[in-house]
Coordinates of C-alpha atoms in Angstrom, one line a residue:
X1093 CA 22.3 -16.8 21.1
X1094 CA 21.8 -17.0 17.3
X1095 CA 20.5 -13.8 15.9
X1096 CA 17.3 -13.9 13.8
X1097 CA 15.3 -11.6 11.5
X1098 CA 11.6 -11.3 11.0
X1099 CA 10.5 -10.5 7.5
X1100 CA 7.1 -8.8 6.8
X1101 CA 6.1 -8.1 10.4
X1102 CA 5.9 -4.6 11.8
X1103 CA 4.7 -5.2 15.3
X1104 CA 7.3 -3.7 17.7
X1105 CA 6.2 -5.8 20.7
X1106 CA 6.3 -9.1 18.7
X1107 CA 9.8 -8.3 17.3
X1108 CA 11.3 -7.3 20.7
X1109 CA 9.6 -9.9 22.9
X1110 CA 10.7 -12.7 20.6
X1111 CA 14.3 -11.6 20.3
X1112 CA 14.2 -10.7 16.7
X1113 CA 16.9 -8.3 15.4
X1114 CA 15.8 -4.7 15.8
X1115 CA 17.7 -1.7 14.5
X1116 CA 17.3 1.0 17.2
X1117 CA 15.2 3.9 15.9
X1118 CA 13.7 4.7 19.3
X1119 CA 15.0 8.3 19.3
X1120 CA 12.4 9.0 16.7
X1121 CA 9.9 8.9 19.6
X1122 CA 11.5 12.0 21.2
X1123 CA 12.1 13.7 17.9
X1124 CA 8.4 13.3 17.1
X1125 CA 7.2 14.5 20.5
X1126 CA 9.5 17.5 20.7
X1127 CA 8.7 18.7 17.2
X1128 CA 6.9 22.1 17.4
X1129 CA 4.1 20.9 15.1
X1130 CA 1.1 19.1 16.5
X1131 CA 0.7 17.0 13.4
X1132 CA 3.5 15.6 11.3
X1133 CA 3.2 14.1 7.8
X1134 CA 6.3 12.0 7.0
X1135 CA 6.3 10.5 3.5
X1136 CA 8.8 7.9 2.8
X1137 CA 9.1 5.1 0.2
X1138 CA 7.2 1.9 0.9
X1139 CA 8.8 -0.7 3.1
X1140 CA 11.2 1.8 4.7
X1141 CA 10.0 1.1 8.2
X1142 CA 7.1 3.5 8.6
X1143 CA 4.6 0.9 10.0
X1144 CA 7.2 -0.5 12.5
X1145 CA 8.1 3.0 13.7
X1146 CA 4.4 3.9 14.3
X1147 CA 4.0 0.6 16.2
X1148 CA 7.1 1.6 18.3
X1149 CA 5.6 5.0 19.0
X1150 CA 2.3 3.5 19.9
X1151 CA 3.8 1.1 22.5
X1152 CA 5.9 3.8 24.1
X1153 CA 3.1 6.3 24.7
X1154 CA 0.0 4.1 25.1
X1155 CA -1.5 4.5 28.5
X1156 CA -3.0 1.0 28.3
X1157 CA 0.4 -0.7 28.0
X1158 CA 2.4 0.0 31.1
X1159 CA 4.1 -3.4 30.7
X1160 CA 5.7 -2.0 27.5
X1161 CA 8.4 -0.2 29.5
X1162 CA 10.4 -3.4 29.5
X1163 CA 10.3 -3.5 25.7
X1164 CA 12.4 -0.3 25.6
X1165 CA 15.0 -1.4 28.1
X1166 CA 18.4 -1.3 26.5
X1167 CA 17.3 1.0 23.6
X1168 CA 18.5 4.6 23.2
X1169 CA 15.3 6.2 24.4
X1170 CA 15.5 4.5 27.7
X1171 CA 18.7 6.5 28.5
X1172 CA 16.6 9.7 28.5
X1173 CA 15.1 8.9 31.9
X1174 CA 13.5 12.4 32.3
X1175 CA 11.6 12.1 29.0
X1176 CA 10.5 8.5 29.8
X1177 CA 9.3 9.4 33.2
X1178 CA 7.2 12.3 31.9
X1179 CA 5.7 10.7 28.8
X1180 CA 6.0 6.9 28.6
X1181 CA 2.6 5.3 28.8
X1182 CA 0.9 8.6 29.6
X1183 CA -1.5 9.0 26.6
X1184 CA -4.3 7.2 24.9
X1185 CA -3.1 6.2 21.4
X1186 CA -5.0 5.5 18.3
X1187 CA -3.0 3.7 15.6
X1188 CA -4.8 3.0 12.3
X1189 CA -3.5 1.7 9.0
X1190 CA -5.1 2.4 5.6
X1191 CA -2.6 0.3 3.7
X1192 CA -5.2 -2.3 2.7
X1193 CA -7.7 0.2 1.2
X1194 CA -6.9 -0.6 -2.4
X1195 CA -10.2 -1.2 -4.1
X1196 CA -11.4 -0.9 -7.7
X1197 CA -14.6 1.1 -7.0
X1198 CA -16.1 3.3 -4.3
X1199 CA -18.6 0.7 -3.0
X1200 CA -15.9 -1.7 -2.2
X1201 CA -13.7 1.1 -0.9
X1202 CA -16.3 2.4 1.5
X1203 CA -16.9 -1.2 2.8
X1204 CA -13.2 -1.5 3.5
X1205 CA -13.2 1.8 5.3
X1206 CA -16.1 0.6 7.4
X1207 CA -14.4 -2.7 8.2
X1208 CA -11.2 -1.0 9.3
X1209 CA -13.0 1.6 11.5
X1210 CA -15.3 -1.1 12.9
X1211 CA -12.3 -3.2 13.9
X1212 CA -10.6 -0.2 15.4
X1213 CA -13.6 0.4 17.6
X1214 CA -13.7 -3.2 18.6
X1215 CA -10.2 -2.9 20.1
X1216 CA -11.6 -0.2 22.5
X1217 CA -14.8 -2.1 23.5
X1218 CA -13.9 -1.6 27.1
X1219 CA -15.2 2.0 26.7
X1220 CA -18.8 0.6 26.5
X1221 CA -18.5 -0.3 30.2
X1222 CA -17.7 3.2 31.1
X1223 CA -20.4 5.2 32.9
X1224 CA -19.0 8.5 31.4
X1225 CA -20.9 8.1 28.1
X1226 CA -24.5 8.9 27.3
X1227 CA -26.9 6.8 25.2
X1228 CA -26.2 8.6 22.0
X1229 CA -22.5 8.0 22.3
X1230 CA -22.9 4.3 23.1
X1231 CA -25.3 3.9 20.2
X1232 CA -22.8 5.6 17.9
X1233 CA -20.1 3.3 19.1
X1234 CA -22.2 0.2 18.6
X1235 CA -23.4 1.2 15.2
X1236 CA -19.8 1.7 14.1
X1237 CA -18.9 -1.8 15.4
X1238 CA -21.9 -3.5 13.7
X1239 CA -21.3 -1.5 10.4
X1240 CA -24.9 -0.1 10.7
X1241 CA -23.6 3.5 10.7
X1242 CA -23.9 5.7 7.7
X1243 CA -21.0 7.2 5.7
X1244 CA -21.1 10.5 7.6
X1245 CA -20.7 8.6 10.9
X1246 CA -17.7 6.7 9.6
X1247 CA -16.1 10.0 8.5
X1248 CA -16.4 11.0 12.2
X1249 CA -15.1 7.7 13.4
X1250 CA -11.6 8.9 14.2
X1251 CA -12.5 12.2 15.9
X1252 CA -15.2 10.6 18.0
X1253 CA -13.0 7.8 19.2
X1254 CA -10.4 10.3 20.3
X1255 CA -13.1 12.2 22.2
X1256 CA -14.3 9.0 23.9
X1257 CA -10.7 8.1 24.9
X1258 CA -10.1 11.6 26.3
X1259 CA -13.3 11.4 28.3
X1260 CA -12.4 8.0 29.7
X1261 CA -8.7 8.6 30.5
X1262 CA -8.9 12.3 31.2
X1263 CA -5.9 12.8 28.8
X1264 CA -5.5 14.1 25.3
X1265 CA -4.9 11.5 22.6
X1266 CA -2.1 10.7 20.2
X1267 CA -3.4 9.8 16.7
X1268 CA -1.3 7.8 14.3
X1269 CA -2.3 7.1 10.7
X1270 CA -0.3 4.8 8.5
X1271 CA -0.3 4.7 4.7
X1272 CA -2.9 7.5 4.5
X1273 CA -2.4 7.8 0.7
X1274 CA -3.1 4.1 -0.2
X1275 CA -6.8 4.7 -0.8
X1276 CA -6.1 7.9 -2.8
X1277 CA -3.5 6.3 -5.1
X1278 CA -5.8 3.3 -5.7
X1279 CA -8.7 5.5 -6.5
X1280 CA -6.6 7.5 -9.0
X1281 CA -5.4 4.3 -10.6
X1282 CA -9.0 3.1 -11.0
X1283 CA -10.7 6.3 -12.1
X1284 CA -11.1 7.1 -15.7
X1285 CA -9.9 10.5 -16.9
X1286 CA -10.8 13.2 -15.9
X1287 CA -10.5 12.3 -12.2
X1288 CA -12.6 15.4 -11.4
X1289 CA -16.1 14.8 -12.8
X1290 CA -17.7 17.7 -14.7
X1291 CA -21.0 16.5 -13.2
X1292 CA -21.2 17.8 -9.6
X1293 CA -24.0 15.4 -8.8
X1294 CA -22.1 12.4 -10.0
X1295 CA -18.6 12.5 -8.5
X1296 CA -15.8 10.2 -9.6
X1297 CA -14.4 7.4 -7.5
X1298 CA -11.3 9.6 -6.8
X1299 CA -13.4 12.5 -5.7
X1300 CA -15.4 10.3 -3.4
X1301 CA -12.3 9.0 -1.7
X1302 CA -10.8 12.5 -1.3
X1303 CA -14.1 13.7 0.1
X1304 CA -14.2 10.8 2.7
X1305 CA -10.5 11.4 3.6
X1306 CA -11.1 15.1 4.1
X1307 CA -13.8 14.3 6.6
X1308 CA -12.1 11.3 8.2
X1309 CA -8.7 12.8 8.8
X1310 CA -9.7 16.5 8.7
X1311 CA -12.1 16.1 11.7
X1312 CA -9.5 14.2 13.7
X1313 CA -6.6 16.6 13.0
X1314 CA -8.3 20.0 12.5
X1315 CA -9.7 21.7 15.6
X1316 CA -9.9 18.5 17.6
X1317 CA -9.7 19.4 21.2
X1318 CA -9.0 15.8 22.1
X1319 CA -5.8 15.7 20.0
X1320 CA -2.5 15.9 21.8
X1321 CA -0.2 14.9 18.9
X1322 CA -0.4 13.2 15.5
X1323 CA 1.7 11.5 12.9
X1324 CA 0.6 10.6 9.4
X1325 CA 2.8 8.5 7.1
X1326 CA 2.5 7.5 3.5
X1327 CA 4.5 7.5 0.3
X1328 CA 3.2 10.6 -1.4
X1329 CA 2.9 14.2 -0.4
X1330 CA -0.6 14.7 -1.6
X1331 CA -1.5 18.4 -2.1
X1332 CA -2.7 20.3 0.9
X1333 CA -5.7 21.5 -1.1
X1334 CA -6.8 17.8 -1.6
X1335 CA -6.7 16.5 2.0
X1336 CA -5.0 18.8 4.4
X1337 CA -6.9 22.0 3.7
X1338 CA -6.7 24.5 6.6
X1339 CA -5.1 22.1 9.1
X1340 CA -3.5 24.0 11.9
X1341 CA 0.0 23.5 13.3
X1342 CA 0.8 20.9 10.6
X1343 CA 3.8 20.4 8.4
X1344 CA 5.2 17.9 5.9
X1345 CA 8.7 16.4 6.4
X1346 CA 9.5 15.0 3.0
X1347 CA 12.7 13.2 1.9
X1348 CA 14.4 16.4 0.9
X1349 CA 14.0 18.1 4.3
X1350 CA 16.7 17.8 7.0
X1351 CA 14.4 16.2 9.5
X1352 CA 13.9 12.6 10.6
X1353 CA 16.6 11.7 8.0
X1354 CA 18.0 8.6 9.6
X1355 CA 14.7 7.4 11.2
X1356 CA 13.5 5.5 8.1
X1357 CA 15.8 3.2 6.2
X1358 CA 19.1 1.9 7.5
X1359 CA 22.2 4.1 7.8
X1360 CA 25.6 2.9 6.6
X1361 CA 26.7 2.3 10.1
X1362 CA 23.5 0.3 11.0
X1363 CA 23.8 -1.8 7.8
X1364 CA 27.5 -2.6 8.3
X1365 CA 26.8 -3.6 11.9
X1366 CA 24.0 -5.9 10.7
X1367 CA 26.3 -7.5 8.2
X1368 CA 29.0 -8.0 10.9
X1369 CA 26.4 -9.5 13.3
X1370 CA 25.3 -12.0 10.6
X1371 CA 28.8 -12.8 9.5
X1372 CA 28.5 -11.2 6.1
X1373 CA 31.2 -8.6 6.5
X1374 CA 32.8 -9.7 3.2
X1375 CA 29.7 -8.7 1.3
X1376 CA 29.6 -5.0 2.3
X1377 CA 30.7 -3.6 -1.1
X1378 CA 28.2 -5.8 -3.0
X1379 CA 25.4 -4.8 -0.6
X1380 CA 26.3 -1.2 -1.0
X1381 CA 26.2 -1.4 -4.8
X1382 CA 22.8 -3.2 -4.7
X1383 CA 20.9 -1.5 -1.9
X1384 CA 22.6 1.7 -0.9
X1385 CA 22.4 5.1 -2.5
X1386 CA 19.5 7.0 -1.0
X1387 CA 19.8 10.5 0.4
X1388 CA 17.2 11.7 2.8
X1389 CA 17.6 15.4 3.8
X1390 CA 21.3 15.9 4.6
X1391 CA 22.0 12.2 5.3
X1392 CA 23.6 10.2 2.6
X1393 CA 24.0 6.5 2.2
X1394 CA 20.6 5.3 3.4
X1395 CA 20.1 1.6 2.6
X1396 CA 16.8 0.0 1.6
X1397 CA 15.8 -1.8 4.8
X1398 CA 13.4 -4.3 3.1
X1399 CA 16.1 -5.5 0.7
X1400 CA 18.8 -5.6 3.5
X1401 CA 16.6 -7.8 5.7
X1402 CA 15.7 -10.1 2.8
X1403 CA 19.2 -10.4 1.6
X1404 CA 20.6 -11.3 5.0
X1405 CA 17.9 -13.9 5.5
X1406 CA 18.3 -15.4 2.1
X1407 CA 22.0 -14.5 1.4
X1408 CA 22.8 -18.0 0.0
X1409 CA 20.4 -17.2 -2.9
X1410 CA 22.6 -14.1 -3.8
X1411 CA 21.6 -10.6 -4.6
X1412 CA 18.1 -10.0 -5.9
X1413 CA 15.7 -7.1 -6.4
X1414 CA 13.8 -7.9 -3.2
X1415 CA 12.2 -4.5 -2.8
X1416 CA 11.3 -4.1 -6.4
X1417 CA 9.6 -7.5 -6.4
X1418 CA 7.6 -6.7 -3.3
X1419 CA 5.2 -4.1 -4.8
X1420 CA 3.3 -2.7 -7.7
X1421 CA 4.5 0.2 -9.7
X1422 CA 1.8 0.3 -12.4
X1423 CA 1.2 4.1 -11.9
X1424 CA 4.9 4.8 -12.6
X1425 CA 5.1 2.4 -15.5
X1426 CA 2.1 4.1 -17.2
X1427 CA 3.8 7.5 -17.0
X1428 CA 7.3 6.3 -18.0
X1429 CA 6.1 5.4 -21.5
X1430 CA 4.8 8.9 -22.1
X1431 CA 6.5 10.8 -25.0
X1432 CA 9.0 13.3 -23.6
X1433 CA 10.7 11.4 -20.8
X1434 CA 12.8 8.9 -22.8
X1435 CA 15.8 11.1 -23.0
X1436 CA 15.8 11.7 -19.3
X1437 CA 15.5 7.9 -18.7
X1438 CA 18.5 7.3 -21.0
X1439 CA 20.6 9.7 -18.9
X1440 CA 19.6 8.0 -15.7
X1441 CA 20.3 4.5 -17.0
X1442 CA 23.8 5.7 -18.0
X1443 CA 24.4 6.7 -14.4
X1444 CA 24.0 10.4 -15.0
X1445 CA 21.9 12.9 -13.1
X1446 CA 19.0 14.9 -14.3
X1447 CA 17.8 18.2 -12.8
X1448 CA 14.2 18.4 -12.0
X1449 CA 11.8 20.3 -9.8
X1450 CA 10.4 18.3 -6.9
X1451 CA 6.9 19.5 -5.8
X1452 CA 6.3 19.6 -2.1
X1453 CA 2.6 19.1 -2.7
X1454 CA 1.5 16.5 -5.2
X1455 CA -1.9 17.1 -6.8
X1456 CA -3.2 14.1 -8.8
X1457 CA -5.5 16.3 -10.9
X1458 CA -2.4 18.1 -12.2
X1459 CA -0.6 14.8 -12.8
X1460 CA -2.9 13.9 -15.7
X1461 CA -1.6 16.9 -17.7
X1462 CA 1.9 17.7 -16.3
X1463 CA 4.4 15.0 -17.3
X1464 CA 7.1 16.7 -15.1
X1465 CA 5.3 15.6 -12.0
X1466 CA 6.6 12.1 -12.9
X1467 CA 10.0 13.0 -11.3
X1468 CA 8.4 13.9 -8.0
X1469 CA 6.4 10.6 -8.1
X1470 CA 9.6 8.6 -8.9
X1471 CA 11.6 10.3 -6.1
X1472 CA 8.8 10.0 -3.4
X1473 CA 8.4 6.3 -4.3
X1474 CA 12.2 5.5 -4.0
X1475 CA 13.0 5.0 -7.7
X1476 CA 15.1 8.1 -7.8
X1477 CA 17.0 9.9 -5.1
X1478 CA 18.3 13.4 -4.7
X1479 CA 22.0 14.1 -5.2
X1480 CA 22.0 17.8 -4.3
X1481 CA 19.6 20.8 -4.4
X1482 CA 20.5 23.2 -7.2
X1483 CA 18.3 26.2 -6.6
X1484 CA 14.8 26.8 -5.2
X1485 CA 12.9 23.5 -5.7
X1486 CA 15.3 22.1 -8.4
X1487 CA 17.2 18.9 -7.5
X1488 CA 19.7 16.8 -9.2
X1489 CA 18.4 13.2 -9.3
X1490 CA 19.8 9.8 -10.0
X1491 CA 19.1 6.1 -9.8
X1492 CA 20.2 5.1 -6.3
X1493 CA 21.5 1.6 -6.8
X1494 CA 21.7 -1.5 -8.9
X1495 CA 18.4 -2.9 -7.7
X1496 CA 16.6 0.2 -9.0
X1497 CA 18.5 0.1 -12.3
X1498 CA 16.8 -3.3 -12.8
X1499 CA 13.5 -1.5 -12.5
X1500 CA 14.4 1.0 -15.3
X1501 CA 15.7 -1.8 -17.4
X1502 CA 12.4 -3.7 -17.0
X1503 CA 10.5 -0.5 -17.7
X1504 CA 12.3 0.0 -21.0
X1505 CA 11.5 -3.6 -21.9
X1506 CA 7.9 -3.0 -21.0
X1507 CA 8.0 0.3 -23.0
X1508 CA 9.3 -1.6 -26.0
X1509 CA 7.4 -4.9 -25.5
X1510 CA 4.0 -3.6 -24.6
X1511 CA 3.8 0.0 -25.8
X1512 CA 5.4 -0.5 -29.1
X1513 CA 4.3 -4.2 -29.5
X1514 CA 7.9 -5.5 -29.7
X1515 CA 8.4 -9.3 -30.1
X1516 CA 10.8 -10.6 -27.6
X1517 CA 12.0 -13.6 -29.6
X1518 CA 12.9 -11.4 -32.5
X1519 CA 14.7 -9.0 -30.2
X1520 CA 16.8 -11.8 -28.7
X1521 CA 17.7 -13.3 -32.1
X1522 CA 18.5 -9.9 -33.5
X1523 CA 20.8 -8.8 -30.6
X1524 CA 22.4 -12.3 -30.7
X1525 CA 23.3 -11.7 -34.4
X1526 CA 24.9 -8.4 -33.4
X1527 CA 27.1 -9.7 -30.7
X1528 CA 28.2 -12.6 -32.9
X1529 CA 29.1 -10.2 -35.7
X1530 CA 26.5 -11.6 -38.1
X1531 CA 25.7 -8.2 -39.4
X1532 CA 23.5 -9.1 -42.4
X1533 CA 21.3 -11.1 -40.0
X1534 CA 21.3 -8.2 -37.5
X1535 CA 20.3 -5.8 -40.2
X1536 CA 17.4 -7.9 -41.3
X1537 CA 16.1 -8.4 -37.7
X1538 CA 16.7 -4.7 -36.8
X1539 CA 14.8 -3.6 -39.9
X1540 CA 11.9 -5.8 -38.9
X1541 CA 11.9 -4.4 -35.4
X1542 CA 12.0 -0.9 -36.6
X1543 CA 9.2 -1.5 -39.1
X1544 CA 7.0 -3.1 -36.5
X1545 CA 7.6 -0.7 -33.7
X1546 CA 8.9 2.7 -34.8
X1547 CA 5.4 4.3 -35.3
X1548 CA 5.9 5.3 -31.6
X1549 CA 8.7 7.5 -32.8
X1550 CA 7.0 9.6 -35.4
X1551 CA 8.5 12.6 -33.6
X1552 CA 11.8 11.7 -35.4
X1553 CA 10.2 12.3 -38.8
X1554 CA 8.3 15.4 -37.6
X1555 CA 11.6 16.8 -36.5
X1556 CA 13.0 16.4 -40.0
X1557 CA 9.9 17.8 -41.7
X1558 CA 10.0 21.0 -39.6
X1559 CA 13.7 21.6 -40.1
X1560 CA 15.6 23.0 -43.1
X1561 CA 18.8 21.1 -42.1
X1562 CA 19.4 17.8 -40.5
X1563 CA 19.2 18.2 -36.7
X1564 CA 20.6 16.2 -33.9
X1565 CA 17.2 15.9 -32.4
X1566 CA 16.0 13.1 -34.7
X1567 CA 19.4 11.3 -34.2
X1568 CA 18.8 11.5 -30.4
X1569 CA 15.4 9.8 -30.8
X1570 CA 17.0 7.0 -33.0
X1571 CA 19.8 6.8 -30.4
X1572 CA 17.3 6.3 -27.5
X1573 CA 15.4 3.8 -29.4
X1574 CA 18.5 1.7 -30.3
X1575 CA 19.8 2.0 -26.7
X1576 CA 16.4 0.7 -25.4
X1577 CA 16.6 -2.3 -27.7
X1578 CA 20.2 -3.1 -26.6
X1579 CA 19.2 -2.9 -22.9
X1580 CA 18.4 -6.6 -23.1
X1581 CA 22.1 -7.3 -23.3
X1582 CA 22.8 -5.7 -19.9
X1583 CA 23.6 -9.0 -18.2
X1584 CA 26.5 -9.8 -20.6
X1585 CA 27.6 -6.3 -21.6
X1586 CA 28.3 -3.0 -20.1
X1587 CA 26.3 -0.6 -22.2
X1588 CA 27.6 3.0 -22.5
X1589 CA 26.6 5.9 -24.7
X1590 CA 27.7 9.4 -25.7
X1591 CA 31.0 9.0 -23.7
X1592 CA 34.4 10.5 -24.4
X1593 CA 36.8 7.9 -26.0
X1594 CA 39.9 8.5 -28.0
X1595 CA 39.5 11.9 -29.6
X1596 CA 35.7 12.2 -29.6
X1597 CA 32.3 10.8 -28.4
X1598 CA 31.0 7.5 -29.5
X1599 CA 27.2 7.0 -29.7
X1600 CA 26.9 3.5 -28.1
X1601 CA 29.4 1.0 -26.9
X1602 CA 29.0 -2.6 -25.8
X1603 CA 31.8 -3.7 -23.5
X1604 CA 31.6 -7.5 -23.0
X1605 CA 32.0 -8.8 -19.4
X1606 CA 33.5 -11.9 -21.0
X1607 CA 36.7 -10.6 -22.6
X1608 CA 36.7 -13.3 -25.2
X1609 CA 33.5 -12.0 -26.8
X1610 CA 33.1 -9.2 -29.3
X1611 CA 33.2 -5.6 -28.3
X1612 CA 31.0 -3.2 -30.3
X1613 CA 31.1 0.5 -31.0
X1614 CA 28.1 2.1 -32.8
X1615 CA 27.8 5.4 -34.6
X1616 CA 24.2 6.5 -35.5
X1617 CA 23.3 8.9 -38.3
X1618 CA 20.1 9.9 -39.9
X1619 CA 19.3 11.4 -43.3
X1620 CA 16.1 12.6 -45.0
X1621 CA 13.9 10.3 -47.0
X1622 CA 14.2 9.8 -50.7
X1623 CA 12.5 12.6 -52.6
X1624 CA 10.1 11.8 -55.4
X1625 CA 12.5 13.6 -57.8
X1626 CA 15.6 11.8 -56.5
X1627 CA 16.9 8.9 -58.5
X1628 CA 17.3 5.7 -56.6
X1629 CA 21.1 5.5 -57.4
X1630 CA 21.5 9.0 -56.0
X1631 CA 19.6 8.1 -52.9
X1632 CA 21.7 4.9 -52.4
X1633 CA 24.8 7.1 -53.0
X1634 CA 23.7 9.4 -50.2
X1635 CA 23.1 6.5 -47.8
X1636 CA 26.5 5.0 -48.5
X1637 CA 28.2 8.4 -48.1
X1638 CA 26.6 8.7 -44.6
X1639 CA 27.6 5.2 -43.7
X1640 CA 31.2 5.8 -44.8
X1641 CA 31.2 9.1 -42.8
X1642 CA 30.1 7.2 -39.7
X1643 CA 32.7 4.5 -40.1
X1644 CA 35.5 7.0 -40.8
X1645 CA 34.4 8.9 -37.7
X1646 CA 34.8 5.8 -35.6
X1647 CA 38.2 5.1 -37.0
X1648 CA 39.7 8.5 -37.2
X1649 CA 38.4 9.5 -33.7
X1650 CA 39.4 6.1 -32.2
X1651 CA 36.0 5.6 -30.6
X1652 CA 37.1 2.0 -30.0
X1653 CA 39.9 3.1 -27.5
X1654 CA 37.8 2.2 -24.4
X1655 CA 37.4 -1.3 -25.7
X1656 CA 41.1 -1.7 -26.0
X1657 CA 41.5 -0.3 -22.5
X1658 CA 39.1 -3.0 -21.3
X1659 CA 41.4 -5.7 -22.7
X1660 CA 39.3 -6.4 -25.8
X1661 CA 41.6 -7.6 -28.6
X1662 CA 41.6 -5.6 -31.8
X1663 CA 40.2 -8.5 -33.8
X1664 CA 37.3 -8.7 -31.4
X1665 CA 36.2 -5.1 -32.0
X1666 CA 33.2 -4.6 -34.3
X1667 CA 32.7 -1.0 -35.7
X1668 CA 29.2 -0.5 -36.7
X1669 CA 27.4 2.3 -38.6
X1670 CA 23.6 2.6 -38.5
X1671 CA 22.0 5.2 -40.8
X1672 CA 18.3 5.8 -40.3
X1673 CA 16.2 7.0 -43.2
X1674 CA 12.8 7.5 -41.6
X1675 CA 11.9 4.1 -40.3
X1676 CA 14.4 2.2 -42.4
X1677 CA 17.9 1.5 -41.0
X1678 CA 21.0 0.8 -43.2
X1679 CA 23.8 -1.0 -41.5
X1680 CA 27.4 -1.7 -42.2
X1681 CA 30.3 -2.9 -40.1
X1682 CA 34.1 -3.2 -40.2
X1683 CA 35.7 -5.9 -38.2
X1684 CA 39.4 -5.4 -37.6
X1685 CA 41.5 -8.5 -38.3

């Protein structure tokens, strides 16, 4: 029978009953149940299988679904007959998702909460026929369903439903909550700073959401005698003081911890088997480059499941950033453009690692002031992955794969296009002049770009003003700026920077993928502005001296060696010096004939 995949559906029963391809993650069921904590928070990047796994757990334990035993036949969990006999279909289960609570204000958000909780109660309407409930309990139930209940009642919606189920079935309840952080992230994105209102009587949207969640989840998971076991999933590890205050027997199993490492995302073995099963064995290396690279806990080579499923389904269309295109990362983009992170982004784009602290508990209030929390945000969301732990909470981080490199490339374009008001047409024509060795045209375009956009880089001038000697810091800023501009050439050129070549380090190198095109090596310098007392001819002499110094440096240190090693002919090598004087660049090149 021909194998088939189902994209975008996370209903375990639907997938298994209809014969869709399913990667067996059923041992998560036992790992979850046997864990010593009553409540588990497992954050993972979006579209890494969280919702499907919760659906799987629900169908295994749900006392109302005895027919689901057949669904697990042939999967790994079915081999543990003792565990299945003891626990399968033995507990009432509540499974609620908050993924759609993404509103722009509190009124709409509260209505969405009411709708979700009302629909949840509707699925348990059979309880109204029970003779075990008094009038107040029945009235509460009906008011929730009809959306006539007040906010306080909806906060108690989860804990009361678990109480009703325990009374009806005589068994404690398993409570599953998916995407618990979606309302919180949305509220943060739509709350003007500061997110914590100074007016205690007029709370911000963010504070109202946190307050509701504290009641909604807190009452269900803290001191709830009807609770048997609970799992909460999301993307972020929101600080305990925000939501999880004083929860008992609760723990967070984040992506750096050695638990549930292979339960979310596809392992290398699982991915390779899928490719074999769909006759795509010859694409394994390309798939690895595009979608592999995550490390969860102590398990390496975790693949992005959303991208794998989409690629296999649409493989004739080639490799595309399926996961990247499936969601919004506006919160991340808004932080990437902050001053102070560009140098780290440059290192990441070059394929290097950066060492950063990853915070186990993420507090949004701190995020407004602490730029370093960006790295926790990027890692939790799947845009970076750990390489290894250095010491304490410090981790070496890198971009996991080619798909995510595209994100950072687009972020740099956004950073240049939107934040510094860069004109795309001018950028394209300017870089085209460079790669075609039309240096005077390149200089004119580059000067215009710098003049239009470089106000964002006032730090370069400030560095010079507060230093008695020329420092490398201003040159680094010019370097990052130039590298960001040249990122648009990524499709046609391999862009490298600060790498050993010949007898020293070049600043930037463009290696053409088409060996008939020009290869370019760039050396960047910066000098102080012309002083009032300095004659123009003396200033020009100083500029030319620095240009000559840069070109001699390229030649004497053989910075172009790597281009020769990549089969670029000597006559196709352009050696370029860029000397920045404040916001004015001076450019000269030597083309070897």
